């Protein structure tokens, strides 16, 4: 381990070396089991006598922070000692320092990723077992060859040229999105796409309309950028356009598969929303996060295809079709926003990981993505039907599923006349090994979701565990 030790300042050299090594151990920069440089080597780098370093090592060894192994060297002790806990507590509750803007105190910190539940009904998690790892490994390995890498300089902020062209073709065929490669900007997931759009379009204090209930990270992101976020109710036809605030300059919607209710925005509402945006000089963000998994019904035209005024920014992601950890998404922008969005991407992180982008371009061009989507759609259709039949067989007294024909989840509201606090019920389900999300978790205010209920994901659960999991959920609802 190459340890940085500074001898700037005054005072005993041994004491300063001791203190900096101790701080590195207590702060976790030097972890248990890590090897320190030999005393002769560190002394040479610091231009001090070997004895000066040796005395510092000996003191730390005597106090239990270091351990010497004959013939191997000096290592950080594997057993943490008391001061480590005290120092960690002090870091967790700082009494001074720079403070974030007030808005960040109201945005909840995400909980650590929990262990996988026995019956995993969480939302938005695809089945990694369906991903063609061997094919992907072959494509990535091909792009890592020196002949494929070519120049090692920075890339185009909009993303790999081949991937932008492949995405334009893919969404044109599968979703009727009108786009060329120049319209596409590759992002680190859909969340970065939303962030770039917000940076380009949202002035501090501007009004942004979102669906209610809706996608919490989008709501939180727009608030973090200084927007005044207004929730607009959703009914059986999608966003209620008549209740949009006149002051809104950006509208965020999930029209193909409303998140989390699962309904599709009617053609009439789509036309009304586009007309509203034209009258109010507003932009529309169309988040098409998982509509490629469609089990029945012909998909309606995306807003982007119906738009003739350059109002719609289409956002897509490969997190649901491939793997979330790949962090690959994209946006399709009208010509008037292309330059600003590319500049925003350049300022955010310059560009994404080009090897992965090049591999995805080949994955699409070889027809592997379309093949994977067809295979996964059949599997998710089976799970979708199992969830709906399980709700009818085991939970009809408690829950009423909403219509759904696509995606990776089903929403079920409390049945008429049922009086139940779903949060304690969800906690009881978790104790029984069932991970499930409540509908109220997607609301901007405690009662905004209307009748509460559950949002049941089926991407991460095996088909044979769906019905047993729903039976356990029913037992949790019964108390």
GROMACS .gro file of C-alpha atoms in nm:
model
  479
    1UNK     CA    1   0.000   0.000   0.000
    2UNK     CA    2   0.142   0.339  -0.103
    3UNK     CA    3   0.065   0.548   0.207
    4UNK     CA    4   0.071   0.926   0.180
    5UNK     CA    5   0.234   1.090   0.481
    6UNK     CA    6   0.300   1.465   0.496
    7UNK     CA    7   0.573   1.611   0.715
    8UNK     CA    8   0.470   1.972   0.656
    9UNK     CA    9   0.464   2.184   0.970
   10UNK     CA   10   0.651   2.170   1.295
   11UNK     CA   11   0.689   1.917   1.571
   12UNK     CA   12   0.834   1.576   1.635
   13UNK     CA   13   0.864   1.376   1.309
   14UNK     CA   14   0.783   1.043   1.472
   15UNK     CA   15   0.468   1.187   1.631
   16UNK     CA   16   0.348   1.326   1.298
   17UNK     CA   17   0.402   0.995   1.118
   18UNK     CA   18   0.224   0.813   1.400
   19UNK     CA   19  -0.073   1.051   1.397
   20UNK     CA   20  -0.124   1.037   1.019
   21UNK     CA   21  -0.108   0.658   1.008
   22UNK     CA   22  -0.347   0.638   1.303
   23UNK     CA   23  -0.593   0.875   1.133
   24UNK     CA   24  -0.576   0.669   0.814
   25UNK     CA   25  -0.660   0.353   1.011
   26UNK     CA   26  -0.943   0.514   1.209
   27UNK     CA   27  -1.092   0.674   0.898
   28UNK     CA   28  -1.087   0.347   0.707
   29UNK     CA   29  -0.841   0.460   0.442
   30UNK     CA   30  -0.612   0.186   0.568
   31UNK     CA   31  -0.831  -0.121   0.603
   32UNK     CA   32  -0.777  -0.426   0.826
   33UNK     CA   33  -0.525  -0.663   0.673
   34UNK     CA   34  -0.360  -0.410   0.443
   35UNK     CA   35   0.020  -0.415   0.433
   36UNK     CA   36   0.218  -0.101   0.517
   37UNK     CA   37   0.540  -0.016   0.332
   38UNK     CA   38   0.859  -0.139   0.499
   39UNK     CA   39   1.016   0.110   0.739
   40UNK     CA   40   1.322   0.148   0.515
   41UNK     CA   41   1.109   0.226   0.208
   42UNK     CA   42   0.887   0.480   0.386
   43UNK     CA   43   1.187   0.644   0.549
   44UNK     CA   44   1.356   0.680   0.210
   45UNK     CA   45   1.045   0.842   0.058
   46UNK     CA   46   1.007   1.081   0.352
   47UNK     CA   47   1.382   1.153   0.368
   48UNK     CA   48   1.401   1.074   0.740
   49UNK     CA   49   1.592   0.816   0.936
   50UNK     CA   50   1.464   0.461   0.940
   51UNK     CA   51   1.447   0.473   1.319
   52UNK     CA   52   1.201   0.766   1.302
   53UNK     CA   53   0.953   0.551   1.107
   54UNK     CA   54   1.025   0.236   1.309
   55UNK     CA   55   0.936   0.408   1.636
   56UNK     CA   56   0.600   0.521   1.493
   57UNK     CA   57   0.530   0.163   1.374
   58UNK     CA   58   0.628   0.022   1.713
   59UNK     CA   59   0.390   0.256   1.895
   60UNK     CA   60   0.099   0.165   1.668
   61UNK     CA   61   0.183  -0.204   1.711
   62UNK     CA   62   0.191  -0.171   2.089
   63UNK     CA   63  -0.152  -0.003   2.083
   64UNK     CA   64  -0.299  -0.284   1.871
   65UNK     CA   65  -0.344  -0.092   1.546
   66UNK     CA   66  -0.067  -0.276   1.361
   67UNK     CA   67   0.064  -0.631   1.369
   68UNK     CA   68   0.405  -0.751   1.252
   69UNK     CA   69   0.451  -1.083   1.075
   70UNK     CA   70   0.801  -1.224   1.056
   71UNK     CA   71   0.919  -1.240   0.697
   72UNK     CA   72   0.595  -1.083   0.565
   73UNK     CA   73   0.588  -0.724   0.691
   74UNK     CA   74   0.365  -0.495   0.895
   75UNK     CA   75  -0.014  -0.503   0.853
   76UNK     CA   76  -0.317  -0.314   0.984
   77UNK     CA   77  -0.470  -0.515   1.266
   78UNK     CA   78  -0.764  -0.731   1.163
   79UNK     CA   79  -0.945  -0.652   1.489
   80UNK     CA   80  -1.080  -0.291   1.503
   81UNK     CA   81  -1.034  -0.118   1.836
   82UNK     CA   82  -1.252   0.118   2.034
   83UNK     CA   83  -1.139   0.455   1.889
   84UNK     CA   84  -1.256   0.341   1.543
   85UNK     CA   85  -1.617   0.336   1.657
   86UNK     CA   86  -1.590   0.674   1.825
   87UNK     CA   87  -1.432   0.829   1.516
   88UNK     CA   88  -1.703   0.682   1.291
   89UNK     CA   89  -1.974   0.824   1.517
   90UNK     CA   90  -1.810   1.165   1.503
   91UNK     CA   91  -1.811   1.158   1.123
   92UNK     CA   92  -2.177   1.055   1.110
   93UNK     CA   93  -2.293   1.358   1.310
   94UNK     CA   94  -2.079   1.660   1.209
   95UNK     CA   95  -2.127   1.975   1.411
   96UNK     CA   96  -1.989   2.215   1.152
   97UNK     CA   97  -1.881   2.236   0.792
   98UNK     CA   98  -2.047   2.334   0.465
   99UNK     CA   99  -2.421   2.271   0.447
  100UNK     CA  100  -2.622   2.165   0.140
  101UNK     CA  101  -2.908   2.374   0.004
  102UNK     CA  102  -3.228   2.344   0.206
  103UNK     CA  103  -3.403   2.134  -0.060
  104UNK     CA  104  -3.164   1.846   0.002
  105UNK     CA  105  -3.281   1.817   0.362
  106UNK     CA  106  -3.631   1.732   0.233
  107UNK     CA  107  -3.522   1.471  -0.023
  108UNK     CA  108  -3.504   1.129   0.144
  109UNK     CA  109  -3.175   0.944   0.141
  110UNK     CA  110  -3.222   0.607  -0.029
  111UNK     CA  111  -3.197   0.309   0.200
  112UNK     CA  112  -2.910   0.065   0.146
  113UNK     CA  113  -2.990  -0.216  -0.095
  114UNK     CA  114  -3.156  -0.484   0.113
  115UNK     CA  115  -3.089  -0.855   0.092
  116UNK     CA  116  -3.301  -1.030  -0.169
  117UNK     CA  117  -3.629  -1.144  -0.017
  118UNK     CA  118  -3.755  -1.500  -0.053
  119UNK     CA  119  -4.059  -1.361  -0.238
  120UNK     CA  120  -3.933  -1.054  -0.424
  121UNK     CA  121  -4.226  -0.846  -0.550
  122UNK     CA  122  -4.032  -0.521  -0.573
  123UNK     CA  123  -4.100  -0.289  -0.866
  124UNK     CA  124  -3.872  -0.223  -1.163
  125UNK     CA  125  -3.629  -0.512  -1.116
  126UNK     CA  126  -3.578  -0.727  -1.428
  127UNK     CA  127  -3.474  -1.091  -1.415
  128UNK     CA  128  -3.097  -1.108  -1.460
  129UNK     CA  129  -3.134  -1.476  -1.543
  130UNK     CA  130  -3.295  -1.385  -1.875
  131UNK     CA  131  -3.000  -1.171  -1.985
  132UNK     CA  132  -2.778  -1.333  -2.254
  133UNK     CA  133  -2.449  -1.307  -2.066
  134UNK     CA  134  -2.246  -1.517  -2.309
  135UNK     CA  135  -2.347  -1.305  -2.606
  136UNK     CA  136  -2.279  -0.986  -2.413
  137UNK     CA  137  -1.938  -1.110  -2.298
  138UNK     CA  138  -1.844  -1.187  -2.658
  139UNK     CA  139  -1.943  -0.840  -2.776
  140UNK     CA  140  -1.766  -0.658  -2.493
  141UNK     CA  141  -1.450  -0.865  -2.544
  142UNK     CA  142  -1.455  -0.775  -2.912
  143UNK     CA  143  -1.471  -0.404  -2.831
  144UNK     CA  144  -1.180  -0.432  -2.584
  145UNK     CA  145  -0.933  -0.544  -2.852
  146UNK     CA  146  -0.673  -0.277  -2.942
  147UNK     CA  147  -0.786  -0.280  -3.305
  148UNK     CA  148  -1.142  -0.199  -3.198
  149UNK     CA  149  -1.057   0.070  -2.944
  150UNK     CA  150  -0.871   0.290  -3.191
  151UNK     CA  151  -0.812   0.637  -3.049
  152UNK     CA  152  -0.794   0.661  -2.670
  153UNK     CA  153  -0.908   1.025  -2.669
  154UNK     CA  154  -1.235   1.155  -2.529
  155UNK     CA  155  -1.549   1.076  -2.725
  156UNK     CA  156  -1.851   1.265  -2.850
  157UNK     CA  157  -2.073   1.382  -2.559
  158UNK     CA  158  -2.385   1.255  -2.739
  159UNK     CA  159  -2.246   0.901  -2.725
  160UNK     CA  160  -2.109   0.633  -2.954
  161UNK     CA  161  -2.214   0.713  -3.312
  162UNK     CA  162  -2.300   0.353  -3.394
  163UNK     CA  163  -2.518   0.319  -3.085
  164UNK     CA  164  -2.707   0.641  -3.160
  165UNK     CA  165  -2.784   0.513  -3.509
  166UNK     CA  166  -2.885   0.171  -3.373
  167UNK     CA  167  -3.116   0.327  -3.112
  168UNK     CA  168  -3.280   0.547  -3.376
  169UNK     CA  169  -3.353   0.240  -3.588
  170UNK     CA  170  -3.467   0.032  -3.291
  171UNK     CA  171  -3.717   0.282  -3.149
  172UNK     CA  172  -3.832   0.366  -3.499
  173UNK     CA  173  -3.925   0.004  -3.567
  174UNK     CA  174  -4.043  -0.103  -3.221
  175UNK     CA  175  -4.214   0.218  -3.102
  176UNK     CA  176  -4.273   0.433  -3.415
  177UNK     CA  177  -4.049   0.706  -3.278
  178UNK     CA  178  -3.936   0.947  -3.549
  179UNK     CA  179  -3.561   0.990  -3.501
  180UNK     CA  180  -3.225   0.999  -3.675
  181UNK     CA  181  -2.890   0.935  -3.508
  182UNK     CA  182  -2.845   1.312  -3.466
  183UNK     CA  183  -3.160   1.329  -3.253
  184UNK     CA  184  -3.034   1.067  -3.005
  185UNK     CA  185  -2.822   1.136  -2.698
  186UNK     CA  186  -2.694   0.839  -2.497
  187UNK     CA  187  -2.714   0.879  -2.118
  188UNK     CA  188  -2.625   0.695  -1.799
  189UNK     CA  189  -2.975   0.559  -1.757
  190UNK     CA  190  -3.304   0.746  -1.785
  191UNK     CA  191  -3.232   0.938  -1.465
  192UNK     CA  192  -2.942   1.123  -1.624
  193UNK     CA  193  -3.160   1.199  -1.924
  194UNK     CA  194  -3.410   1.368  -1.690
  195UNK     CA  195  -3.128   1.554  -1.518
  196UNK     CA  196  -2.994   1.690  -1.847
  197UNK     CA  197  -3.341   1.798  -1.958
  198UNK     CA  198  -3.397   1.973  -1.626
  199UNK     CA  199  -3.065   2.154  -1.645
  200UNK     CA  200  -3.146   2.281  -1.993
  201UNK     CA  201  -3.514   2.376  -1.943
  202UNK     CA  202  -3.583   2.449  -1.575
  203UNK     CA  203  -3.524   2.795  -1.432
  204UNK     CA  204  -3.522   2.826  -1.050
  205UNK     CA  205  -3.880   2.870  -0.936
  206UNK     CA  206  -4.030   2.733  -1.260
  207UNK     CA  207  -4.338   2.512  -1.237
  208UNK     CA  208  -4.307   2.147  -1.340
  209UNK     CA  209  -4.612   1.919  -1.360
  210UNK     CA  210  -4.578   1.549  -1.279
  211UNK     CA  211  -4.824   1.262  -1.257
  212UNK     CA  212  -4.987   1.193  -0.920
  213UNK     CA  213  -4.911   0.924  -0.818
  214UNK     CA  214  -4.591   0.903  -1.015
  215UNK     CA  215  -4.221   0.832  -1.027
  216UNK     CA  216  -4.056   0.972  -0.710
  217UNK     CA  217  -3.698   1.011  -0.844
  218UNK     CA  218  -3.824   1.237  -1.124
  219UNK     CA  219  -4.020   1.449  -0.876
  220UNK     CA  220  -3.720   1.473  -0.644
  221UNK     CA  221  -3.480   1.553  -0.928
  222UNK     CA  222  -3.686   1.846  -1.056
  223UNK     CA  223  -3.719   1.981  -0.701
  224UNK     CA  224  -3.343   1.957  -0.653
  225UNK     CA  225  -3.299   2.178  -0.961
  226UNK     CA  226  -3.512   2.450  -0.803
  227UNK     CA  227  -3.846   2.371  -0.968
  228UNK     CA  228  -4.187   2.401  -0.804
  229UNK     CA  229  -4.327   2.055  -0.866
  230UNK     CA  230  -4.706   2.020  -0.896
  231UNK     CA  231  -4.876   1.680  -0.891
  232UNK     CA  232  -5.157   1.635  -1.145
  233UNK     CA  233  -5.411   1.353  -1.093
  234UNK     CA  234  -5.419   1.045  -1.314
  235UNK     CA  235  -5.740   0.862  -1.402
  236UNK     CA  236  -5.833   0.570  -1.629
  237UNK     CA  237  -5.731   0.773  -1.939
  238UNK     CA  238  -5.399   0.894  -1.800
  239UNK     CA  239  -5.294   1.242  -1.693
  240UNK     CA  240  -5.592   1.475  -1.644
  241UNK     CA  241  -5.487   1.749  -1.887
  242UNK     CA  242  -5.771   1.978  -1.774
  243UNK     CA  243  -5.604   2.004  -1.431
  244UNK     CA  244  -5.260   2.108  -1.555
  245UNK     CA  245  -5.151   2.440  -1.401
  246UNK     CA  246  -5.126   2.717  -1.662
  247UNK     CA  247  -4.786   2.818  -1.522
  248UNK     CA  248  -4.620   2.480  -1.589
  249UNK     CA  249  -4.337   2.493  -1.840
  250UNK     CA  250  -4.247   2.125  -1.826
  251UNK     CA  251  -4.479   1.822  -1.801
  252UNK     CA  252  -4.337   1.480  -1.711
  253UNK     CA  253  -4.554   1.183  -1.816
  254UNK     CA  254  -4.537   0.805  -1.863
  255UNK     CA  255  -4.816   0.770  -2.123
  256UNK     CA  256  -4.750   0.419  -2.255
  257UNK     CA  257  -4.757   0.250  -1.913
  258UNK     CA  258  -4.834   0.499  -1.638
  259UNK     CA  259  -4.605   0.458  -1.342
  260UNK     CA  260  -4.716   0.310  -1.109
  261UNK     CA  261  -5.086   0.259  -1.197
  262UNK     CA  262  -5.013   0.083  -1.526
  263UNK     CA  263  -5.282   0.247  -1.741
  264UNK     CA  264  -5.215   0.385  -2.089
  265UNK     CA  265  -5.295   0.744  -2.182
  266UNK     CA  266  -5.584   0.754  -2.429
  267UNK     CA  267  -5.535   0.898  -2.776
  268UNK     CA  268  -5.771   1.183  -2.691
  269UNK     CA  269  -5.566   1.276  -2.386
  270UNK     CA  270  -5.245   1.259  -2.588
  271UNK     CA  271  -5.385   1.502  -2.843
  272UNK     CA  272  -5.513   1.729  -2.565
  273UNK     CA  273  -5.173   1.731  -2.391
  274UNK     CA  274  -4.991   1.824  -2.712
  275UNK     CA  275  -5.239   2.103  -2.780
  276UNK     CA  276  -5.203   2.228  -2.421
  277UNK     CA  277  -4.822   2.235  -2.453
  278UNK     CA  278  -4.847   2.434  -2.776
  279UNK     CA  279  -5.082   2.691  -2.618
  280UNK     CA  280  -4.867   2.732  -2.306
  281UNK     CA  281  -4.524   2.715  -2.473
  282UNK     CA  282  -4.435   2.412  -2.258
  283UNK     CA  283  -4.218   2.105  -2.305
  284UNK     CA  284  -4.326   1.744  -2.250
  285UNK     CA  285  -4.096   1.469  -2.122
  286UNK     CA  286  -4.228   1.131  -2.241
  287UNK     CA  287  -4.071   0.858  -2.028
  288UNK     CA  288  -4.121   0.523  -2.207
  289UNK     CA  289  -3.949   0.313  -1.943
  290UNK     CA  290  -4.081  -0.041  -2.002
  291UNK     CA  291  -4.348  -0.048  -2.272
  292UNK     CA  292  -4.144  -0.287  -2.489
  293UNK     CA  293  -4.287  -0.562  -2.272
  294UNK     CA  294  -4.644  -0.552  -2.407
  295UNK     CA  295  -4.867  -0.857  -2.361
  296UNK     CA  296  -5.190  -0.755  -2.532
  297UNK     CA  297  -5.350  -0.461  -2.712
  298UNK     CA  298  -5.186  -0.265  -2.987
  299UNK     CA  299  -4.963   0.008  -2.840
  300UNK     CA  300  -5.081   0.364  -2.899
  301UNK     CA  301  -4.863   0.605  -3.091
  302UNK     CA  302  -4.604   0.770  -2.869
  303UNK     CA  303  -4.646   1.140  -2.802
  304UNK     CA  304  -4.320   1.200  -2.986
  305UNK     CA  305  -4.465   1.058  -3.308
  306UNK     CA  306  -4.779   1.274  -3.279
  307UNK     CA  307  -4.585   1.589  -3.197
  308UNK     CA  308  -4.552   1.839  -3.481
  309UNK     CA  309  -4.438   2.137  -3.277
  310UNK     CA  310  -4.108   2.011  -3.137
  311UNK     CA  311  -4.247   1.995  -2.782
  312UNK     CA  312  -4.173   1.632  -2.684
  313UNK     CA  313  -3.847   1.488  -2.551
  314UNK     CA  314  -3.864   1.109  -2.562
  315UNK     CA  315  -3.672   0.925  -2.287
  316UNK     CA  316  -3.592   0.553  -2.290
  317UNK     CA  317  -3.379   0.311  -2.092
  318UNK     CA  318  -3.218  -0.029  -2.127
  319UNK     CA  319  -3.229  -0.089  -1.751
  320UNK     CA  320  -3.550  -0.292  -1.779
  321UNK     CA  321  -3.470  -0.468  -2.108
  322UNK     CA  322  -3.108  -0.552  -2.018
  323UNK     CA  323  -2.957  -0.493  -1.672
  324UNK     CA  324  -2.986  -0.189  -1.440
  325UNK     CA  325  -2.614  -0.201  -1.360
  326UNK     CA  326  -2.523  -0.127  -1.723
  327UNK     CA  327  -2.659   0.228  -1.676
  328UNK     CA  328  -2.761   0.280  -2.036
  329UNK     CA  329  -3.041   0.512  -2.140
  330UNK     CA  330  -3.111   0.770  -2.406
  331UNK     CA  331  -3.322   1.064  -2.506
  332UNK     CA  332  -3.457   1.174  -2.843
  333UNK     CA  333  -3.462   1.552  -2.860
  334UNK     CA  334  -3.622   1.802  -3.097
  335UNK     CA  335  -3.372   1.991  -3.310
  336UNK     CA  336  -3.411   2.308  -3.104
  337UNK     CA  337  -3.265   2.137  -2.793
  338UNK     CA  338  -2.993   1.916  -2.941
  339UNK     CA  339  -2.702   2.155  -2.893
  340UNK     CA  340  -2.791   2.255  -2.538
  341UNK     CA  341  -2.847   1.895  -2.427
  342UNK     CA  342  -2.516   1.781  -2.573
  343UNK     CA  343  -2.343   2.066  -2.396
  344UNK     CA  344  -2.515   1.972  -2.070
  345UNK     CA  345  -2.393   1.615  -2.114
  346UNK     CA  346  -2.039   1.738  -2.176
  347UNK     CA  347  -2.046   1.942  -1.857
  348UNK     CA  348  -2.199   1.656  -1.655
  349UNK     CA  349  -1.954   1.374  -1.736
  350UNK     CA  350  -1.828   1.444  -2.092
  351UNK     CA  351  -1.954   1.106  -2.220
  352UNK     CA  352  -2.046   0.759  -2.102
  353UNK     CA  353  -1.844   0.437  -2.114
  354UNK     CA  354  -1.781   0.386  -2.484
  355UNK     CA  355  -1.687   0.018  -2.476
  356UNK     CA  356  -2.028  -0.075  -2.334
  357UNK     CA  357  -2.200   0.158  -2.581
  358UNK     CA  358  -2.018   0.000  -2.876
  359UNK     CA  359  -2.111  -0.349  -2.753
  360UNK     CA  360  -2.476  -0.246  -2.725
  361UNK     CA  361  -2.468  -0.108  -3.079
  362UNK     CA  362  -2.359  -0.449  -3.209
  363UNK     CA  363  -2.611  -0.620  -2.979
  364UNK     CA  364  -2.889  -0.422  -3.147
  365UNK     CA  365  -2.753  -0.449  -3.502
  366UNK     CA  366  -2.715  -0.828  -3.477
  367UNK     CA  367  -3.080  -0.858  -3.377
  368UNK     CA  368  -2.988  -0.976  -3.027
  369UNK     CA  369  -3.194  -0.708  -2.851
  370UNK     CA  370  -3.509  -0.787  -3.048
  371UNK     CA  371  -3.456  -1.159  -2.981
  372UNK     CA  372  -3.403  -1.096  -2.610
  373UNK     CA  373  -3.712  -0.876  -2.584
  374UNK     CA  374  -3.930  -1.140  -2.755
  375UNK     CA  375  -3.804  -1.411  -2.519
  376UNK     CA  376  -3.837  -1.195  -2.207
  377UNK     CA  377  -4.184  -1.074  -2.307
  378UNK     CA  378  -4.313  -1.433  -2.314
  379UNK     CA  379  -4.169  -1.498  -1.970
  380UNK     CA  380  -4.302  -1.175  -1.818
  381UNK     CA  381  -4.644  -1.234  -1.974
  382UNK     CA  382  -4.660  -1.564  -1.785
  383UNK     CA  383  -4.566  -1.394  -1.459
  384UNK     CA  384  -4.810  -1.108  -1.524
  385UNK     CA  385  -5.093  -1.359  -1.564
  386UNK     CA  386  -4.987  -1.547  -1.250
  387UNK     CA  387  -4.994  -1.226  -1.045
  388UNK     CA  388  -5.338  -1.130  -1.171
  389UNK     CA  389  -5.481  -1.477  -1.117
  390UNK     CA  390  -5.320  -1.490  -0.772
  391UNK     CA  391  -5.480  -1.158  -0.680
  392UNK     CA  392  -5.819  -1.292  -0.784
  393UNK     CA  393  -5.778  -1.625  -0.601
  394UNK     CA  394  -5.609  -1.519  -0.280
  395UNK     CA  395  -5.654  -1.143  -0.233
  396UNK     CA  396  -5.991  -1.053  -0.390
  397UNK     CA  397  -6.134  -0.960  -0.049
  398UNK     CA  398  -5.855  -0.707  -0.002
  399UNK     CA  399  -5.726  -0.583  -0.337
  400UNK     CA  400  -5.862  -0.488  -0.678
  401UNK     CA  401  -5.606  -0.499  -0.964
  402UNK     CA  402  -5.602  -0.215  -1.216
  403UNK     CA  403  -5.598  -0.287  -1.590
  404UNK     CA  404  -5.246  -0.352  -1.719
  405UNK     CA  405  -5.113  -0.491  -2.046
  406UNK     CA  406  -4.740  -0.416  -2.032
  407UNK     CA  407  -4.432  -0.378  -1.818
  408UNK     CA  408  -4.297  -0.544  -1.506
  409UNK     CA  409  -4.560  -0.469  -1.242
  410UNK     CA  410  -4.930  -0.473  -1.159
  411UNK     CA  411  -5.097  -0.215  -0.937
  412UNK     CA  412  -5.376  -0.325  -0.702
  413UNK     CA  413  -5.581  -0.077  -0.501
  414UNK     CA  414  -5.770  -0.160  -0.184
  415UNK     CA  415  -6.107  -0.309  -0.271
  416UNK     CA  416  -6.415  -0.093  -0.206
  417UNK     CA  417  -6.507  -0.092   0.163
  418UNK     CA  418  -6.169  -0.221   0.282
  419UNK     CA  419  -6.019  -0.015   0.564
  420UNK     CA  420  -5.652  -0.108   0.598
  421UNK     CA  421  -5.330   0.072   0.684
  422UNK     CA  422  -5.104  -0.076   0.418
  423UNK     CA  423  -4.771   0.027   0.572
  424UNK     CA  424  -4.791  -0.203   0.877
  425UNK     CA  425  -4.924  -0.473   0.644
  426UNK     CA  426  -4.619  -0.429   0.418
  427UNK     CA  427  -4.395  -0.455   0.725
  428UNK     CA  428  -4.566  -0.780   0.828
  429UNK     CA  429  -4.521  -0.910   0.474
  430UNK     CA  430  -4.151  -0.822   0.485
  431UNK     CA  431  -4.115  -1.015   0.810
  432UNK     CA  432  -4.269  -1.313   0.629
  433UNK     CA  433  -4.015  -1.285   0.346
  434UNK     CA  434  -4.230  -1.088   0.098
  435UNK     CA  435  -4.080  -0.764  -0.039
  436UNK     CA  436  -4.358  -0.540  -0.173
  437UNK     CA  437  -4.411  -0.168  -0.237
  438UNK     CA  438  -4.715   0.030  -0.124
  439UNK     CA  439  -4.897   0.256  -0.368
  440UNK     CA  440  -4.872   0.551  -0.129
  441UNK     CA  441  -4.492   0.537  -0.163
  442UNK     CA  442  -4.536   0.684  -0.512
  443UNK     CA  443  -4.754   0.976  -0.404
  444UNK     CA  444  -4.627   1.329  -0.358
  445UNK     CA  445  -4.846   1.385  -0.053
  446UNK     CA  446  -4.983   1.131   0.198
  447UNK     CA  447  -5.334   1.115   0.051
  448UNK     CA  448  -5.257   1.198  -0.311
  449UNK     CA  449  -5.272   0.836  -0.429
  450UNK     CA  450  -5.642   0.812  -0.351
  451UNK     CA  451  -5.732   0.464  -0.239
  452UNK     CA  452  -5.410   0.302  -0.124
  453UNK     CA  453  -5.285  -0.041  -0.221
  454UNK     CA  454  -4.978  -0.222  -0.347
  455UNK     CA  455  -4.759  -0.221  -0.657
  456UNK     CA  456  -4.653  -0.577  -0.730
  457UNK     CA  457  -4.343  -0.637  -0.940
  458UNK     CA  458  -4.278  -0.972  -1.102
  459UNK     CA  459  -3.947  -0.920  -1.281
  460UNK     CA  460  -3.730  -1.059  -1.003
  461UNK     CA  461  -3.944  -1.346  -0.875
  462UNK     CA  462  -3.955  -1.698  -1.021
  463UNK     CA  463  -4.295  -1.806  -1.152
  464UNK     CA  464  -4.320  -2.091  -0.900
  465UNK     CA  465  -4.286  -1.845  -0.611
  466UNK     CA  466  -4.550  -1.595  -0.720
  467UNK     CA  467  -4.860  -1.770  -0.581
  468UNK     CA  468  -4.695  -1.869  -0.250
  469UNK     CA  469  -4.573  -1.511  -0.215
  470UNK     CA  470  -4.922  -1.371  -0.274
  471UNK     CA  471  -5.066  -1.613  -0.019
  472UNK     CA  472  -4.816  -1.483   0.236
  473UNK     CA  473  -4.909  -1.128   0.145
  474UNK     CA  474  -5.274  -1.217   0.203
  475UNK     CA  475  -5.188  -1.352   0.548
  476UNK     CA  476  -5.004  -1.026   0.624
  477UNK     CA  477  -5.309  -0.822   0.521
  478UNK     CA  478  -5.526  -1.029   0.750
  479UNK     CA  479  -5.292  -0.946   1.036
   0.00000   0.00000   0.00000
